[in-house]
CSV table of C-alpha atoms and ligand atoms in Angstrom, one decimal:
chain,number,residue,atom,x,y,z
J,24,MET,CA,-19.4,58.9,14.5
J,25,THR,CA,-16.8,56.3,15.6
J,26,ASP,CA,-13.3,56.7,14.6
J,27,ILE,CA,-12.7,53.4,12.9
J,28,SER,CA,-9.0,53.5,12.6
J,29,ALA,CA,-8.5,54.5,16.2
J,30,LEU,CA,-10.9,51.5,17.2
J,31,GLU,CA,-8.9,49.2,15.0
J,32,GLY,CA,-5.6,50.4,16.4
J,33,ASP,CA,-6.8,49.7,19.9
J,34,LEU,CA,-8.1,46.3,19.0
J,35,ILE,CA,-4.9,45.3,17.2
J,36,ALA,CA,-2.8,46.5,20.2
J,37,ARG,CA,-4.9,44.3,22.4
J,38,ILE,CA,-4.6,41.4,20.2
J,39,ALA,CA,-0.8,41.7,20.1
J,40,ALA,CA,-0.7,42.0,23.9
J,41,ALA,CA,-2.6,38.8,24.5
J,42,GLU,CA,-0.2,36.4,26.0
J,43,ASP,CA,-2.3,33.2,26.1
J,44,ASP,CA,-5.4,31.6,24.7
J,45,ALA,CA,-7.7,32.8,27.5
J,46,ALA,CA,-6.5,36.5,27.0
J,47,LEU,CA,-7.0,36.3,23.3
J,48,GLU,CA,-10.5,34.9,23.8
J,49,ALA,CA,-11.3,37.8,26.0
J,50,VAL,CA,-10.3,40.2,23.1
J,51,ARG,CA,-12.2,38.3,20.8
J,52,VAL,CA,-15.4,38.6,23.0
J,53,HIS,CA,-14.7,42.4,23.5
J,54,ALA,CA,-14.4,42.9,19.8
J,55,LEU,CA,-16.5,40.3,18.0
J,56,GLY,CA,-18.7,38.8,20.7
J,57,LYS,CA,-22.5,39.4,20.6
J,58,LYS,CA,-22.0,42.7,22.5
J,59,GLY,CA,-18.6,43.3,21.3
J,60,VAL,CA,-17.5,46.8,20.1
J,61,VAL,CA,-17.3,45.8,16.5
J,62,SER,CA,-20.8,44.1,16.7
J,63,GLU,CA,-22.3,47.0,18.2
J,64,LEU,CA,-20.9,49.1,15.5
J,65,LEU,CA,-22.5,47.0,12.8
J,66,LYS,CA,-25.8,47.2,14.7
J,67,THR,CA,-25.7,51.0,14.2
J,68,LEU,CA,-25.8,50.6,10.3
J,69,GLY,CA,-29.6,50.2,10.4
J,70,ALA,CA,-30.1,53.8,11.8
J,71,LEU,CA,-27.9,55.4,9.2
J,72,SER,CA,-29.1,57.1,5.9
J,73,PRO,CA,-28.9,55.0,2.8
J,74,ASP,CA,-26.0,57.1,1.6
J,75,GLU,CA,-24.0,56.9,4.9
J,76,ARG,CA,-24.6,53.1,4.9
J,77,LYS,CA,-23.2,52.7,1.4
J,78,THR,CA,-19.7,54.0,2.7
J,79,GLN,CA,-19.9,52.8,6.4
J,80,GLY,CA,-21.3,49.4,5.6
J,81,PRO,CA,-18.2,48.2,3.7
J,82,ALA,CA,-16.0,49.9,6.1
J,83,PHE,CA,-17.4,48.3,9.3
J,84,ASN,CA,-17.4,44.9,7.5
J,85,ALA,CA,-13.8,45.3,6.5
J,86,LEU,CA,-12.8,46.2,10.0
J,87,ARG,CA,-14.7,43.1,11.4
J,88,ASP,CA,-12.8,40.9,8.8
J,89,ARG,CA,-9.4,42.4,9.6
J,90,VAL,CA,-9.8,42.0,13.4
J,91,ALA,CA,-11.0,38.4,13.0
J,92,GLU,CA,-8.1,37.7,10.7
J,93,ALA,CA,-5.5,39.3,13.3
J,94,ILE,CA,-7.1,37.1,16.1
J,95,GLY,CA,-6.7,34.1,13.8
J,96,ALA,CA,-3.1,34.8,13.1
J,97,LYS,CA,-2.4,35.4,16.7
J,98,LYS,CA,-4.0,32.2,17.7
J,99,HIS,CA,-1.9,30.2,15.4
J,100,ALA,CA,1.2,32.1,16.7
J,101,LEU,CA,0.2,31.2,20.3
J,102,GLY,CA,-0.1,27.5,19.2
J,103,LEU,CA,3.4,27.5,17.8
J,104,ALA,CA,4.9,29.0,21.0
J,105,VAL,CA,3.2,26.5,23.2
J,106,LEU,CA,4.6,23.8,21.0
J,107,GLN,CA,8.0,25.4,20.9
J,108,ARG,CA,8.1,25.5,24.7
J,109,ARG,CA,7.1,21.9,24.9
J,110,LEU,CA,9.6,20.9,22.4
J,111,GLU,CA,12.2,22.7,24.6
J,112,THR,CA,11.3,21.4,27.9
J,113,GLU,CA,10.6,17.8,26.8
J,114,ARG,CA,13.9,17.6,24.8
J,115,VAL,CA,16.0,14.5,24.8
J,116,ASP,CA,19.5,14.7,23.5
J,117,VAL,CA,19.5,11.6,21.3
J,118,THR,CA,23.1,12.5,20.1
J,119,LEU,CA,24.5,11.8,23.7
J,120,PRO,CA,27.1,9.2,23.2
J,121,ALA,CA,26.2,5.8,24.6
J,122,PRO,CA,28.8,5.7,27.5
J,123,ALA,CA,27.2,8.8,28.9
J,124,PHE,CA,24.2,6.4,29.8
J,125,ALA,CA,26.7,3.7,31.2
J,126,PHE,CA,25.6,1.8,28.2
J,127,ASP,CA,25.1,-1.8,29.0
J,128,PRO,CA,24.7,-3.8,25.7
J,129,ASN,CA,23.1,-6.7,27.8
J,130,ALA,CA,20.5,-4.5,29.3
J,131,GLY,CA,17.9,-5.2,26.5
J,132,ARG,CA,17.6,-8.3,24.6
J,133,ILE,CA,16.5,-9.1,20.8
J,134,HIS,CA,13.6,-11.4,20.6
J,135,PRO,CA,14.3,-14.8,18.9
J,136,VAL,CA,11.7,-14.0,16.4
J,137,ALA,CA,13.3,-10.7,15.5
J,138,GLN,CA,16.8,-12.3,15.6
J,139,VAL,CA,15.6,-15.2,13.2
J,140,THR,CA,14.0,-12.6,10.9
J,141,ASP,CA,17.2,-10.7,10.7
J,142,GLU,CA,19.0,-14.0,9.8
J,143,LEU,CA,16.6,-14.9,7.1
J,144,ILE,CA,16.8,-11.4,5.5
J,145,ALA,CA,20.7,-11.8,5.5
J,146,ILE,CA,20.5,-15.3,3.9
J,147,PHE,CA,17.9,-14.2,1.2
J,148,ALA,CA,19.6,-11.0,0.7
J,149,ASP,CA,22.8,-12.7,-0.3
J,150,MET,CA,21.0,-14.8,-2.8
J,151,GLY,CA,19.7,-11.4,-4.4
J,152,PHE,CA,16.1,-11.2,-2.9
J,153,ALA,CA,14.7,-7.9,-2.2
J,154,LEU,CA,12.5,-7.3,0.8
J,155,ALA,CA,8.8,-6.6,0.3
J,156,GLU,CA,6.0,-5.8,2.5
J,157,GLY,CA,2.3,-5.7,3.0
J,158,PRO,CA,-0.3,-4.6,5.5
J,159,GLU,CA,-1.6,-6.8,8.3
J,160,VAL,CA,-5.0,-5.5,7.6
J,161,GLU,CA,-5.6,-7.1,4.2
J,162,ARG,CA,-8.0,-7.0,1.5
J,163,ASP,CA,-10.0,-10.2,1.3
J,164,ASP,CA,-9.3,-10.5,-2.5
J,165,TYR,CA,-5.5,-10.2,-2.1
J,166,ASN,CA,-5.6,-12.7,0.9
J,167,PHE,CA,-7.9,-15.1,-1.0
J,168,THR,CA,-9.6,-14.6,-4.2
J,169,LEU,CA,-6.6,-13.5,-6.4
J,170,LEU,CA,-4.7,-16.3,-4.9
J,171,ASN,CA,-7.1,-18.6,-6.5
J,172,ILE,CA,-9.2,-19.3,-3.3
J,173,PRO,CA,-12.6,-18.1,-4.5
J,174,PRO,CA,-15.4,-17.3,-1.8
J,175,GLU,CA,-16.8,-20.7,-0.3
J,176,HIS,CA,-13.5,-22.4,-1.2
J,177,PRO,CA,-12.9,-24.8,1.7
J,178,ALA,CA,-9.4,-23.3,2.2
J,179,ARG,CA,-11.0,-20.2,3.6
J,180,GLN,CA,-12.5,-22.3,6.5
J,181,MET,CA,-9.0,-23.9,7.0
J,182,HIS,CA,-7.5,-20.4,7.6
J,183,ASP,CA,-9.6,-19.7,10.7
J,184,THR,CA,-9.8,-16.1,9.5
J,185,PHE,CA,-10.3,-13.0,11.6
J,186,TYR,CA,-12.8,-10.8,9.8
J,187,LEU,CA,-13.0,-7.0,10.3
J,188,ASN,CA,-16.0,-5.0,10.1
J,189,ALA,CA,-17.3,-4.4,6.6
J,190,ARG,CA,-16.3,-1.2,4.7
J,191,ALA,CA,-18.8,1.1,3.2
J,192,ASP,CA,-18.3,-0.6,-0.2
J,193,GLY,CA,-19.3,-3.9,1.3
J,194,SER,CA,-15.9,-5.4,1.2
J,195,ARG,CA,-14.7,-7.1,4.5
J,196,PRO,CA,-10.9,-6.7,5.3
J,197,VAL,CA,-9.2,-9.6,7.1
J,198,LEU,CA,-6.2,-9.9,9.3
J,199,ARG,CA,-4.0,-11.6,6.7
J,200,THR,CA,-3.9,-15.3,7.4
J,201,HIS,CA,-0.6,-15.6,5.6
J,202,THR,CA,2.0,-13.6,3.9
J,203,SER,CA,1.0,-14.8,0.4
J,204,PRO,CA,-0.9,-11.6,-0.3
J,205,VAL,CA,2.3,-10.0,-0.6
J,206,GLN,CA,2.9,-12.1,-3.8
J,207,ILE,CA,-0.2,-10.3,-5.3
J,208,ARG,CA,0.9,-7.0,-4.2
J,209,THR,CA,4.4,-7.4,-5.7
J,210,MET,CA,3.1,-8.8,-9.0
J,211,LEU,CA,0.5,-6.0,-9.3
J,212,SER,CA,3.2,-3.3,-8.7
J,213,GLN,CA,6.3,-4.6,-10.1
J,214,LYS,CA,7.3,-5.9,-13.5
J,215,PRO,CA,9.3,-9.3,-13.7
J,216,PRO,CA,11.9,-10.3,-13.2
J,217,ILE,CA,10.8,-10.5,-9.5
J,218,ARG,CA,12.7,-11.8,-6.7
J,219,ILE,CA,11.4,-11.0,-3.3
J,220,ILE,CA,11.0,-12.2,0.3
J,221,ALA,CA,8.3,-10.9,2.7
J,222,PRO,CA,8.5,-11.5,6.5
J,223,GLY,CA,5.9,-10.4,8.7
J,224,ARG,CA,2.9,-11.0,11.2
J,225,THR,CA,0.1,-13.3,10.3
J,226,TYR,CA,-3.1,-14.3,12.1
J,227,ARG,CA,-5.3,-17.2,12.5
J,228,SER,CA,-8.0,-17.9,15.2
J,229,ASP,CA,-6.0,-20.8,16.6
J,230,SER,CA,-4.2,-21.3,20.1
J,231,ASP,CA,-2.4,-24.3,21.6
J,232,GLN,CA,1.3,-25.3,22.3
J,233,THR,CA,2.4,-25.0,18.8
J,234,HIS,CA,-0.3,-22.2,17.6
J,235,THR,CA,-0.8,-18.7,18.6
J,236,PRO,CA,-3.4,-16.4,17.1
J,237,MET,CA,-0.6,-14.1,15.8
J,238,PHE,CA,2.4,-15.7,14.3
J,239,HIS,CA,5.2,-14.9,11.8
J,240,GLN,CA,5.8,-16.1,8.3
J,241,ILE,CA,8.2,-15.6,5.6
J,242,GLU,CA,7.2,-15.5,1.9
J,243,GLY,CA,9.4,-15.9,-1.0
J,244,LEU,CA,8.4,-15.2,-4.7
J,245,VAL,CA,10.4,-15.5,-7.9
J,246,ILE,CA,8.8,-14.8,-11.2
J,247,ASP,CA,10.7,-14.5,-14.6
J,248,GLU,CA,10.6,-16.2,-18.0
J,249,SER,CA,12.8,-19.3,-17.2
J,250,THR,CA,12.3,-20.4,-13.7
J,251,HIS,CA,11.7,-24.1,-12.9
J,252,MET,CA,11.4,-26.4,-9.9
J,253,GLY,CA,15.0,-27.0,-10.0
J,254,HIS,CA,15.8,-23.4,-9.0
J,255,LEU,CA,13.1,-23.7,-6.2
J,256,LYS,CA,15.0,-26.8,-4.9
J,257,TRP,CA,18.4,-25.2,-5.0
J,258,VAL,CA,17.2,-22.0,-3.3
J,259,LEU,CA,15.5,-23.8,-0.5
J,260,GLU,CA,18.7,-26.1,0.0
J,261,GLU,CA,21.0,-23.3,0.2
J,262,PHE,CA,18.7,-21.6,2.5
J,263,CYS,CA,18.4,-24.5,4.9
J,264,LYS,CA,22.2,-25.1,5.0
J,265,ALA,CA,22.8,-21.3,5.7
J,266,PHE,CA,20.0,-21.2,8.3
J,267,PHE,CA,20.9,-24.2,10.3
J,268,GLU,CA,24.5,-23.7,9.7
J,269,VAL,CA,25.4,-27.2,8.6
J,270,PRO,CA,27.2,-28.2,5.5
J,271,ASN,CA,24.6,-30.7,4.3
J,272,VAL,CA,20.9,-30.9,4.6
J,273,THR,CA,18.8,-33.8,3.1
J,274,MET,CA,15.3,-32.5,2.1
J,275,ARG,CA,12.2,-34.3,1.0
J,276,PHE,CA,9.7,-32.7,-1.3
J,277,ARG,CA,6.2,-34.2,-0.6
J,278,ALA,CA,3.4,-33.7,-3.0
J,279,SER,CA,0.9,-31.3,-1.3
J,280,HIS,CA,-1.9,-29.0,-2.4
J,281,PHE,CA,-2.2,-25.1,-2.2
J,282,PRO,CA,-4.8,-23.4,-4.4
J,283,PHE,CA,-2.1,-20.8,-5.5
J,284,THR,CA,0.7,-23.1,-6.6
J,285,GLU,CA,0.8,-26.0,-9.0
J,286,PRO,CA,2.5,-28.3,-8.5
J,287,SER,CA,2.7,-27.9,-4.8
J,288,ALA,CA,5.1,-29.4,-2.3
J,289,GLU,CA,5.7,-29.5,1.4
J,290,VAL,CA,9.3,-29.7,2.4
J,291,ASP,CA,10.6,-31.8,5.2
J,292,ILE,CA,14.2,-31.8,6.5
J,293,GLN,CA,16.1,-34.8,7.8
J,294,CYS,CA,16.9,-34.6,11.4
J,295,ASP,CA,17.9,-36.6,14.6
J,296,ARG,CA,15.3,-36.1,17.4
J,297,SER,CA,16.6,-38.9,19.6
J,298,GLY,CA,18.6,-36.5,22.0
J,299,ASP,CA,17.4,-33.5,23.9
J,300,THR,CA,17.8,-31.2,20.9
J,301,VAL,CA,17.1,-31.6,17.3
J,302,LYS,CA,20.0,-32.2,15.0
J,303,PHE,CA,19.9,-31.4,11.4
J,304,GLY,CA,21.6,-33.3,8.5
J,305,GLU,CA,21.7,-36.7,10.3
J,306,GLY,CA,19.3,-39.1,11.8
J,307,ASP,CA,16.1,-40.9,10.5
J,308,ASP,CA,13.4,-38.4,11.4
J,309,TRP,CA,11.7,-35.8,9.1
J,310,LEU,CA,10.5,-32.4,10.1
J,311,GLU,CA,8.1,-30.3,7.9
J,312,ILE,CA,9.4,-26.8,7.5
J,313,LEU,CA,7.6,-25.1,4.7
J,314,GLY,CA,5.1,-25.1,1.9
J,315,CYS,CA,6.0,-24.1,-1.7
J,316,GLY,CA,5.3,-24.7,-5.4
J,317,MET,CA,5.2,-23.2,-8.8
J,318,VAL,CA,3.0,-20.1,-8.8
J,319,HIS,CA,-0.4,-21.2,-10.5
J,320,PRO,CA,-1.0,-19.7,-13.9
J,321,LYS,CA,-4.3,-18.3,-12.8
J,322,VAL,CA,-2.5,-16.3,-9.9
J,323,ILE,CA,-0.1,-14.9,-12.6
J,324,ALA,CA,-3.1,-14.0,-14.9
J,325,ASN,CA,-5.0,-12.5,-11.9
J,326,CYS,CA,-2.0,-10.1,-11.4
J,327,GLY,CA,-2.2,-8.9,-15.1
J,328,LEU,CA,0.8,-10.9,-16.3
J,329,ASP,CA,0.9,-13.3,-19.1
J,330,PRO,CA,1.1,-16.9,-17.9
J,331,GLU,CA,2.3,-18.2,-21.3
J,332,LYS,CA,5.4,-15.8,-20.8
J,333,TYR,CA,6.0,-15.7,-17.0
J,334,GLN,CA,6.4,-18.3,-14.5
J,335,GLY,CA,8.0,-18.7,-11.1
J,336,PHE,CA,7.9,-20.3,-7.7
J,337,ALA,CA,6.8,-19.2,-4.3
J,338,PHE,CA,7.3,-20.6,-0.8
J,339,GLY,CA,6.0,-19.8,2.7
J,340,CYS,CA,7.5,-20.8,6.0
J,341,GLY,CA,6.6,-20.2,9.7
J,342,ILE,CA,9.3,-18.1,11.3
J,343,ASP,CA,8.4,-18.9,14.9
J,344,ARG,CA,8.6,-22.6,14.0
J,345,LEU,CA,12.2,-22.1,12.6
J,346,ALA,CA,13.2,-20.2,15.8
J,347,MET,CA,11.9,-23.0,17.9
J,348,LEU,CA,13.9,-25.6,16.0
J,349,LYS,CA,17.2,-23.8,15.7
J,350,TYR,CA,17.3,-22.5,19.2
J,351,GLY,CA,15.5,-25.4,20.9
J,352,LEU,CA,12.7,-23.3,22.3
J,353,PRO,CA,10.0,-25.6,23.7
J,354,ASP,CA,6.6,-23.7,23.8
J,355,LEU,CA,5.6,-21.1,21.2
J,356,ARG,CA,3.2,-19.3,23.6
J,357,ALA,CA,6.1,-18.1,25.6
J,358,PHE,CA,7.1,-16.1,22.7
J,359,PHE,CA,4.4,-13.7,23.2
J,360,ASP,CA,4.1,-13.7,27.1
J,361,SER,CA,6.5,-10.8,27.4
J,362,ASP,CA,8.2,-12.5,30.3
J,363,LEU,CA,11.4,-10.7,30.9
J,364,ARG,CA,13.1,-13.8,32.5
J,365,TRP,CA,12.4,-15.8,29.3
J,366,LEU,CA,13.6,-12.9,27.1
J,367,LYS,CA,16.8,-12.6,29.2
J,368,HIS,CA,17.3,-16.4,28.8
J,369,TYR,CA,16.5,-17.0,25.2
J,370,GLY,CA,17.0,-13.4,23.7
J,371,PHE,CA,20.0,-12.1,21.9
J,372,GLY,CA,22.5,-9.3,22.6
J,373,VAL,CA,21.9,-6.1,20.8
J,374,LEU,CA,25.4,-6.3,19.2
J,375,GLU,CA,24.8,-9.9,17.9
J,376,GLN,CA,23.8,-8.7,14.4
J,377,PRO,CA,23.3,-11.7,12.1
J,378,SER,CA,25.6,-11.5,8.8
J,379,LEU,CA,26.8,-14.1,6.7
J,380,ALA,CA,30.3,-12.7,6.7
J,381,GLY,CA,30.5,-12.7,10.4
J,382,GLY,CA,28.6,-16.1,10.9
J,383,LEU,CA,25.0,-15.9,11.5
J,384,THR,CA,25.2,-16.9,15.2
J,385,ARG,CA,28.4,-16.3,17.0
U,429,LIG,N1,0.7,-19.5,2.2
U,429,LIG,C1,0.8,-21.0,2.6
U,429,LIG,C2,0.4,-21.3,4.0
U,429,LIG,O1,0.3,-20.3,4.8
U,429,LIG,C3,2.3,-21.4,2.3
U,429,LIG,C4,2.6,-21.3,1.0
U,429,LIG,C5,3.3,-20.0,0.5
U,429,LIG,C6,2.6,-22.3,0.1
U,429,LIG,C7,3.7,-20.0,-0.8
U,429,LIG,C8,3.0,-22.3,-1.1
U,429,LIG,C9,3.5,-21.1,-1.7
U,429,LIG,O2,0.2,-22.3,4.5
């Protein structure tokens, strides 16, 4: 009769000695393969007397299980060792001080959109707005329905939506056409008072000198029990003065329509476009910069809040357009061409961090 413990000792030793996956696989075939020693052992059970089978059967099976387990454990250990070797050989010492790389703060440039986004965050953070986020692949109901844009509403056509394939439940995600779904996400997940901004990428199937299929917006939302249009107006005025870095701006609120705000307005700011560059706070021209309004009671109710108790305002603004205006960038499409010469010319130094205390742009 086979000495089970001697066989086990031999197999465990072979497993321990296997130095890589191939060697371990050879041991596995030797032990548990179709013609492996353990498999052959199990085949002998049939020829044994019923009494012998009663004791040997469980013993052979237990042997097979222990060997299989030892092989599994070794496989795991080999995998870890490979990973460890990779981590050691592919290591980068990120703690090296910058001068060791002959650090050149002008080697890379910050994209104007990133810079302007940071400026906007600094301005609104100073007014007490928290930063909120939402996904770029958005639920149809958050992008439209809960914002009071039901299916078949003409606004859906106006948004030139990119649709994704339908999910198993029949719903069809979209690439968000605006940052307004972050309003919904915020109201669904936070209790008022709410005061957030949400900058991010947005998508519409549209392309010319002033439109790109991917662009950037910043959303603002304030919800509490006593907010009115006057607050909206003050926030936007302070924002424009801070952003364009002028002591005074003249703004014009033009009645408009958005399904998710009532009343709705578009805001123009006074400017002078007679020279090469646009100047703000003077001149007799007007430039549209954002859409806004008081959050529609239906939208508040859609998010499970009581519109009798809560109200507030929202605004949405194109970041790329703000960047073009402030820094005199002529063609929006160049923003996304990844042309290093453009980025070197229009980009910002990595150390030029916008802050209100330091001056937004130095
Ligand atoms: N979401 C609107 C747009 O993309 C802008 C907007 C936001 C208007 C919030 C009103 C309130 O055009």
